[in-house]
Amino acid sequence: MGSIITEAFAIERIPPISDEKVLVVAGGKSPSDAWLKTISKQFDVWVADKGIQCCRNIDVVPVAIVGDGDSSSLEDWDWAAERGAKIYRYPKDKDYTDLQLTLMQIGNIYRSPSVFVTAGLGGRLDHTLSNVFSLIWAQRWGVDALGFIGEDESFILLKDKERLTVHFDEKPFALSLLSLTPRSDGVSLKGVKWELEDVSLKLEEPFAVSNELRKEERDVYLSIKSGCVGVYICLSEKRLKKAGF
């Protein structure tokens, strides 16, 4: 059983997370330098355009940088290239987003990559939604996309016949499940106040939101038979207040 460990929680999955673990640093809301420096040690780091700024801030040279360069400086690209990063440069007029192109390249390079994205949420809503659904699309490119991890919030994908265990070092503020396919069947959730047992979640009926762990519980268990569910984790109320909720 593979695992990913953050400062706030650890994720284990069946089937196992691949040993080829990749972290894509994208162009959304950036985590703190300290958080990114720590989490990046578990991964091969790739960059989708603007994410190179985050890597340069903490002196982490990515395996590769992918994109059209419209949201980062030539100086940042040169810094990465001079230190050995592979460069995949595309014209600004293109059909795919920088993140999609990054996922495609990862699928070409690795045999069975398991990929997380950071700095992939926040900012423009169209970009955020595109990023979420691009991770589902990525399976067509041979990429096992695990979801988004961040300092304040994460969004983990639970796909066909998978089981997840999430161990929290401290109780999160909220945990929500959202079906990302028209229907997700056989969804179970244990260790929370409002548990689910072999239920169906629908895209147009998002009722399984704002759950919380039981008082003394620190482990959450999730499973699914078919479909794809996004497991949203909000680590603190402070994050929601900033967003105006």
Tab-separated table of N, CA, C and O in Angstrom, residues 68-155:
chain	number	residue	atom	x	y	z
A	68	ASP	N	3.632	27.616	-22.100
A	68	ASP	CA	3.872	28.618	-23.142
A	68	ASP	C	4.614	29.844	-22.624
A	68	ASP	O	4.935	30.742	-23.395
A	69	GLY	N	4.870	29.905	-21.323
A	69	GLY	CA	5.646	31.006	-20.768
A	69	GLY	C	4.904	32.309	-20.625
A	69	GLY	O	5.522	33.346	-20.337
A	70	ASP	N	3.577	32.298	-20.751
A	70	ASP	CA	2.845	33.568	-20.694
A	70	ASP	C	2.604	34.048	-19.273
A	70	ASP	O	2.171	35.181	-19.074
A	71	SER	N	2.850	33.203	-18.271
A	71	SER	CA	2.625	33.621	-16.882
A	71	SER	C	3.882	33.481	-16.025
A	71	SER	O	3.801	33.483	-14.800
A	72	SER	N	5.030	33.350	-16.667
A	72	SER	CA	6.311	33.288	-15.951
A	72	SER	C	7.358	33.985	-16.800
A	72	SER	O	7.155	34.225	-17.993
A	73	SER	N	8.478	34.306	-16.190
A	73	SER	CA	9.501	35.074	-16.901
A	73	SER	C	10.499	34.165	-17.604
A	73	SER	O	10.733	33.020	-17.199
A	74	LEU	N	11.106	34.689	-18.665
A	74	LEU	CA	12.163	33.963	-19.369
A	74	LEU	C	13.327	33.699	-18.434
A	74	LEU	O	13.987	32.642	-18.509
A	75	GLU	N	13.556	34.607	-17.516
A	75	GLU	CA	14.627	34.430	-16.530
A	75	GLU	C	14.391	33.189	-15.673
A	75	GLU	O	15.325	32.443	-15.373
A	76	ASP	N	13.127	32.963	-15.271
A	76	ASP	CA	12.807	31.774	-14.478
A	76	ASP	C	13.042	30.502	-15.291
A	76	ASP	O	13.563	29.505	-14.775
A	77	TRP	N	12.650	30.511	-16.560
A	77	TRP	CA	12.869	29.345	-17.423
A	77	TRP	C	14.365	29.087	-17.605
A	77	TRP	O	14.819	27.940	-17.559
A	78	ASP	N	15.133	30.152	-17.811
A	78	ASP	CA	16.586	30.009	-17.975
A	78	ASP	C	17.215	29.447	-16.704
A	78	ASP	O	18.132	28.613	-16.776
A	79	TRP	N	16.729	29.902	-15.557
A	79	TRP	CA	17.249	29.384	-14.277
A	79	TRP	C	17.056	27.870	-14.202
A	79	TRP	O	17.974	27.137	-13.815
A	80	ALA	N	15.871	27.392	-14.582
A	80	ALA	CA	15.597	25.958	-14.547
A	80	ALA	C	16.440	25.210	-15.573
A	80	ALA	O	17.024	24.154	-15.268
A	81	ALA	N	16.520	25.740	-16.798
A	81	ALA	CA	17.268	25.064	-17.859
A	81	ALA	C	18.750	24.950	-17.522
A	81	ALA	O	19.385	23.905	-17.752
A	82	GLU	N	19.312	26.009	-16.957
A	82	GLU	CA	20.731	26.006	-16.606
A	82	GLU	C	21.072	24.975	-15.540
A	82	GLU	O	22.232	24.543	-15.433
A	83	ARG	N	20.068	24.572	-14.775
A	83	ARG	CA	20.290	23.593	-13.705
A	83	ARG	C	19.832	22.187	-14.093
A	83	ARG	O	19.737	21.311	-13.242
A	84	GLY	N	19.521	22.008	-15.361
A	84	GLY	CA	19.268	20.665	-15.861
A	84	GLY	C	17.820	20.277	-16.082
A	84	GLY	O	17.533	19.130	-16.445
A	85	ALA	N	16.881	21.194	-15.867
A	85	ALA	CA	15.471	20.865	-16.107
A	85	ALA	C	15.207	20.713	-17.598
A	85	ALA	O	15.746	21.456	-18.417
A	86	LYS	N	14.369	19.749	-17.938
A	86	LYS	CA	13.938	19.600	-19.323
A	86	LYS	C	12.929	20.708	-19.641
A	86	LYS	O	12.122	21.085	-18.786
A	87	ILE	N	12.977	21.192	-20.860
A	87	ILE	CA	12.110	22.291	-21.276
A	87	ILE	C	11.169	21.805	-22.379
A	87	ILE	O	11.617	21.290	-23.407
A	88	TYR	N	9.866	21.969	-22.130
A	88	TYR	CA	8.853	21.674	-23.137
A	88	TYR	C	8.080	22.974	-23.376
A	88	TYR	O	7.142	23.289	-22.637
A	89	ARG	N	8.488	23.710	-24.389
A	89	ARG	CA	7.921	25.035	-24.658
A	89	ARG	C	6.906	24.937	-25.793
A	89	ARG	O	7.175	24.318	-26.823
A	90	TYR	N	5.761	25.565	-25.600
A	90	TYR	CA	4.684	25.531	-26.582
A	90	TYR	C	4.287	26.957	-26.971
A	90	TYR	O	4.476	27.902	-26.187
A	91	PRO	N	3.703	27.125	-28.142
A	91	PRO	CA	3.198	28.456	-28.523
A	91	PRO	C	1.995	28.840	-27.674
A	91	PRO	O	1.303	27.974	-27.133
A	92	LYS	N	1.749	30.125	-27.575
A	92	LYS	CA	0.611	30.594	-26.782
A	92	LYS	C	-0.720	30.177	-27.397
A	92	LYS	O	-1.694	29.932	-26.678
A	93	ASP	N	-0.781	30.122	-28.702
A	93	ASP	CA	-2.002	29.680	-29.385
A	93	ASP	C	-1.978	28.154	-29.482
A	93	ASP	O	-1.326	27.590	-30.378
A	94	LYS	N	-2.664	27.505	-28.553
A	94	LYS	CA	-2.624	26.042	-28.481
A	94	LYS	C	-3.968	25.529	-27.986
A	94	LYS	O	-4.784	26.287	-27.442
A	95	ASP	N	-4.203	24.247	-28.171
A	95	ASP	CA	-5.490	23.654	-27.811
A	95	ASP	C	-5.573	23.242	-26.340
A	95	ASP	O	-6.659	23.224	-25.767
A	96	TYR	N	-4.448	22.915	-25.729
A	96	TYR	CA	-4.439	22.371	-24.373
A	96	TYR	C	-3.876	23.380	-23.377
A	96	TYR	O	-3.062	24.246	-23.723
A	97	THR	N	-4.294	23.254	-22.128
A	97	THR	CA	-3.752	24.107	-21.075
A	97	THR	C	-2.354	23.628	-20.696
A	97	THR	O	-1.942	22.507	-21.007
A	98	ASP	N	-1.641	24.472	-19.961
A	98	ASP	CA	-0.297	24.101	-19.517
A	98	ASP	C	-0.329	22.864	-18.624
A	98	ASP	O	0.552	22.005	-18.719
A	99	LEU	N	-1.340	22.778	-17.752
A	99	LEU	CA	-1.435	21.601	-16.888
A	99	LEU	C	-1.704	20.348	-17.712
A	99	LEU	O	-1.103	19.289	-17.473
A	100	GLN	N	-2.600	20.436	-18.689
A	100	GLN	CA	-2.896	19.274	-19.527
A	100	GLN	C	-1.651	18.817	-20.287
A	100	GLN	O	-1.352	17.619	-20.357
A	101	LEU	N	-0.893	19.746	-20.824
A	101	LEU	CA	0.338	19.402	-21.528
A	101	LEU	C	1.354	18.772	-20.587
A	101	LEU	O	2.084	17.847	-20.970
A	102	THR	N	1.390	19.250	-19.349
A	102	THR	CA	2.302	18.675	-18.367
A	102	THR	C	1.935	17.224	-18.063
A	102	THR	O	2.797	16.344	-18.021
A	103	LEU	N	0.656	16.980	-17.865
A	103	LEU	CA	0.195	15.619	-17.592
A	103	LEU	C	0.484	14.700	-18.782
A	103	LEU	O	0.866	13.535	-18.597
A	104	MET	N	0.302	15.198	-19.996
A	104	MET	CA	0.610	14.403	-21.183
A	104	MET	C	2.084	14.010	-21.213
A	104	MET	O	2.438	12.856	-21.493
A	105	GLN	N	2.957	14.970	-20.943
A	105	GLN	CA	4.391	14.693	-20.968
A	105	GLN	C	4.785	13.696	-19.873
A	105	GLN	O	5.622	12.816	-20.090
A	106	ILE	N	4.182	13.826	-18.713
A	106	ILE	CA	4.459	12.879	-17.634
A	106	ILE	C	4.063	11.469	-18.062
A	106	ILE	O	4.786	10.492	-17.821
A	107	GLY	N	2.913	11.357	-18.733
A	107	GLY	CA	2.470	10.060	-19.239
A	107	GLY	C	3.424	9.478	-20.267
A	107	GLY	O	3.552	8.253	-20.388
A	108	ASN	N	4.109	10.335	-21.013
A	108	ASN	CA	5.077	9.876	-22.011
A	108	ASN	C	6.388	9.422	-21.388
A	108	ASN	O	7.062	8.537	-21.923
A	109	ILE	N	6.761	10.028	-20.271
A	109	ILE	CA	8.080	9.794	-19.676
A	109	ILE	C	8.086	8.632	-18.692
A	109	ILE	O	9.025	7.827	-18.656
A	110	TYR	N	7.022	8.520	-17.882
A	110	TYR	CA	6.996	7.521	-16.810
A	110	TYR	C	6.191	6.300	-17.240
A	110	TYR	O	5.300	6.384	-18.081
A	111	ARG	N	6.484	5.184	-16.596
A	111	ARG	CA	5.769	3.950	-16.909
A	111	ARG	C	4.404	3.916	-16.238
A	111	ARG	O	3.394	3.571	-16.851
A	112	SER	N	4.339	4.247	-14.936
A	112	SER	CA	3.060	4.217	-14.201
A	112	SER	C	3.049	5.306	-13.135
A	112	SER	O	3.089	5.023	-11.942
A	113	PRO	N	3.008	6.575	-13.560
A	113	PRO	CA	3.116	7.674	-12.597
A	113	PRO	C	1.854	7.911	-11.782
A	113	PRO	O	0.736	7.821	-12.289
A	114	SER	N	2.042	8.194	-10.487
A	114	SER	CA	0.969	8.687	-9.620
A	114	SER	C	1.238	10.161	-9.364
A	114	SER	O	2.319	10.524	-8.884
A	115	VAL	N	0.260	11.007	-9.694
A	115	VAL	CA	0.507	12.447	-9.749
A	115	VAL	C	-0.413	13.210	-8.812
A	115	VAL	O	-1.628	13.002	-8.807
A	116	PHE	N	0.194	14.088	-8.024
A	116	PHE	CA	-0.538	15.105	-7.290
A	116	PHE	C	-0.215	16.465	-7.894
A	116	PHE	O	0.876	16.671	-8.447
A	117	VAL	N	-1.156	17.397	-7.772
A	117	VAL	CA	-0.951	18.776	-8.218
A	117	VAL	C	-1.054	19.686	-7.001
A	117	VAL	O	-1.938	19.512	-6.156
A	118	THR	N	-0.143	20.633	-6.895
A	118	THR	CA	-0.284	21.695	-5.905
A	118	THR	C	-0.342	23.034	-6.633
A	118	THR	O	0.085	23.145	-7.785
A	119	ALA	N	-0.902	24.039	-5.983
A	119	ALA	CA	-1.158	25.334	-6.615
A	119	ALA	C	-2.054	25.152	-7.835
A	119	ALA	O	-1.927	25.864	-8.834
A	120	GLY	N	-2.999	24.206	-7.735
A	120	GLY	CA	-3.923	23.961	-8.830
A	120	GLY	C	-5.328	24.452	-8.564
A	120	GLY	O	-6.196	24.375	-9.437
A	121	LEU	N	-5.578	24.957	-7.350
A	121	LEU	CA	-6.891	25.466	-6.968
A	121	LEU	C	-6.795	26.961	-6.699
A	121	LEU	O	-5.715	27.515	-6.527
A	122	GLY	N	-7.952	27.611	-6.622
A	122	GLY	CA	-7.970	29.050	-6.363
A	122	GLY	C	-7.831	29.853	-7.647
A	122	GLY	O	-7.573	29.311	-8.725
A	123	GLY	N	-8.007	31.163	-7.536
A	123	GLY	CA	-7.939	31.998	-8.724
A	123	GLY	C	-9.216	31.906	-9.538
A	123	GLY	O	-10.311	31.758	-9.002
A	124	ARG	N	-9.093	31.950	-10.864
A	124	ARG	CA	-10.258	31.930	-11.739
A	124	ARG	C	-11.009	30.609	-11.636
A	124	ARG	O	-10.405	29.533	-11.642
A	125	LEU	N	-12.342	30.691	-11.574
A	125	LEU	CA	-13.162	29.495	-11.439
A	125	LEU	C	-13.028	28.579	-12.650
A	125	LEU	O	-12.982	27.355	-12.504
A	126	ASP	N	-12.947	29.162	-13.849
A	126	ASP	CA	-12.829	28.310	-15.038
A	126	ASP	C	-11.520	27.528	-15.032
A	126	ASP	O	-11.474	26.349	-15.412
A	127	HIS	N	-10.451	28.151	-14.551
A	127	HIS	CA	-9.171	27.456	-14.450
A	127	HIS	C	-9.250	26.326	-13.423
A	127	HIS	O	-8.752	25.214	-13.659
A	128	THR	N	-9.858	26.610	-12.292
A	128	THR	CA	-9.970	25.589	-11.241
A	128	THR	C	-10.764	24.388	-11.727
A	128	THR	O	-10.346	23.229	-11.557
A	129	LEU	N	-11.923	24.632	-12.334
A	129	LEU	CA	-12.742	23.522	-12.819
A	129	LEU	C	-12.030	22.760	-13.934
A	129	LEU	O	-12.086	21.520	-13.993
A	130	SER	N	-11.368	23.469	-14.814
A	130	SER	CA	-10.607	22.810	-15.866
A	130	SER	C	-9.529	21.911	-15.276
A	130	SER	O	-9.315	20.779	-15.728
A	131	ASN	N	-8.852	22.398	-14.245
A	131	ASN	CA	-7.809	21.597	-13.598
A	131	ASN	C	-8.376	20.327	-12.984
A	131	ASN	O	-7.797	19.243	-13.099
A	132	VAL	N	-9.521	20.455	-12.301
A	132	VAL	CA	-10.146	19.287	-11.669
A	132	VAL	C	-10.471	18.223	-12.707
A	132	VAL	O	-10.111	17.042	-12.561
A	133	PHE	N	-11.147	18.609	-13.772
A	133	PHE	CA	-11.563	17.621	-14.757
A	133	PHE	C	-10.403	17.145	-15.624
A	133	PHE	O	-10.450	16.049	-16.186
A	134	SER	N	-9.333	17.936	-15.697
A	134	SER	CA	-8.144	17.483	-16.412
A	134	SER	C	-7.500	16.291	-15.708
A	134	SER	O	-6.893	15.432	-16.359
A	135	LEU	N	-7.624	16.222	-14.394
A	135	LEU	CA	-7.058	15.087	-13.670
A	135	LEU	C	-7.812	13.801	-13.986
A	135	LEU	O	-7.217	12.717	-14.028
A	136	ILE	N	-9.117	13.895	-14.202
A	136	ILE	CA	-9.881	12.714	-14.619
A	136	ILE	C	-9.482	12.326	-16.039
A	136	ILE	O	-9.264	11.147	-16.357
A	137	TRP	N	-9.353	13.302	-16.899
A	137	TRP	CA	-8.946	13.092	-18.280
A	137	TRP	C	-7.572	12.433	-18.363
A	137	TRP	O	-7.278	11.661	-19.295
A	138	ALA	N	-6.708	12.703	-17.400
A	138	ALA	CA	-5.310	12.268	-17.443
A	138	ALA	C	-5.142	10.761	-17.516
A	138	ALA	O	-4.096	10.274	-17.958
A	139	GLN	N	-6.143	9.995	-17.090
A	139	GLN	CA	-6.005	8.545	-17.162
A	139	GLN	C	-5.864	8.073	-18.611
A	139	GLN	O	-5.272	7.031	-18.880
A	140	ARG	N	-6.368	8.844	-19.555
A	140	ARG	CA	-6.225	8.494	-20.974
A	140	ARG	C	-4.784	8.645	-21.439
A	140	ARG	O	-4.397	8.095	-22.475
A	141	TRP	N	-3.987	9.399	-20.700
A	141	TRP	CA	-2.581	9.608	-21.040
A	141	TRP	C	-1.663	8.727	-20.198
A	141	TRP	O	-0.456	8.941	-20.160
A	142	GLY	N	-2.251	7.749	-19.508
A	142	GLY	CA	-1.458	6.836	-18.698
A	142	GLY	C	-1.042	7.395	-17.356
A	142	GLY	O	-0.082	6.909	-16.748
A	143	VAL	N	-1.759	8.398	-16.877
A	143	VAL	CA	-1.424	9.060	-15.619
A	143	VAL	C	-2.465	8.731	-14.556
A	143	VAL	O	-3.672	8.893	-14.782
A	144	ASP	N	-2.007	8.268	-13.408
A	144	ASP	CA	-2.865	8.031	-12.249
A	144	ASP	C	-2.899	9.332	-11.445
A	144	ASP	O	-2.009	9.591	-10.632
A	145	ALA	N	-3.884	10.160	-11.706
A	145	ALA	CA	-3.978	11.465	-11.052
A	145	ALA	C	-4.663	11.309	-9.702
A	145	ALA	O	-5.820	10.899	-9.622
A	146	LEU	N	-3.963	11.648	-8.637
A	146	LEU	CA	-4.452	11.435	-7.279
A	146	LEU	C	-5.275	12.603	-6.754
A	146	LEU	O	-6.097	12.426	-5.861
A	147	GLY	N	-5.033	13.801	-7.287
A	147	GLY	CA	-5.788	14.959	-6.826
A	147	GLY	C	-4.892	16.148	-6.553
A	147	GLY	O	-3.764	16.237	-7.057
A	148	PHE	N	-5.401	17.065	-5.732
A	148	PHE	CA	-4.702	18.303	-5.393
A	148	PHE	C	-4.354	18.300	-3.905
A	148	PHE	O	-5.204	17.970	-3.068
A	149	ILE	N	-3.134	18.655	-3.587
A	149	ILE	CA	-2.769	18.827	-2.189
A	149	ILE	C	-2.288	20.254	-1.978
A	149	ILE	O	-1.645	20.844	-2.840
A	150	GLY	N	-2.640	20.802	-0.817
A	150	GLY	CA	-2.250	22.159	-0.503
A	150	GLY	C	-2.100	22.344	0.989
A	150	GLY	O	-2.408	21.458	1.788
A	151	GLU	N	-1.630	23.502	1.344
A	151	GLU	CA	-1.373	23.812	2.749
A	151	GLU	C	-2.667	23.965	3.542
A	151	GLU	O	-2.744	23.563	4.707
A	152	ASP	N	-3.706	24.513	2.912
A	152	ASP	CA	-4.961	24.794	3.607
A	152	ASP	C	-6.094	23.862	3.183
A	152	ASP	O	-6.966	23.526	3.987
A	153	GLU	N	-6.097	23.460	1.931
A	153	GLU	CA	-7.169	22.618	1.424
A	153	GLU	C	-6.622	21.645	0.390
A	153	GLU	O	-5.652	21.947	-0.309
A	154	SER	N	-7.253	20.483	0.327
A	154	SER	CA	-6.861	19.452	-0.639
A	154	SER	C	-8.121	18.854	-1.248
A	154	SER	O	-9.214	18.955	-0.677
A	155	PHE	N	-7.945	18.231	-2.409
A	155	PHE	CA	-9.078	17.636	-3.118
A	155	PHE	C	-8.582	16.327	-3.725
A	155	PHE	O	-7.903	16.318	-4.748
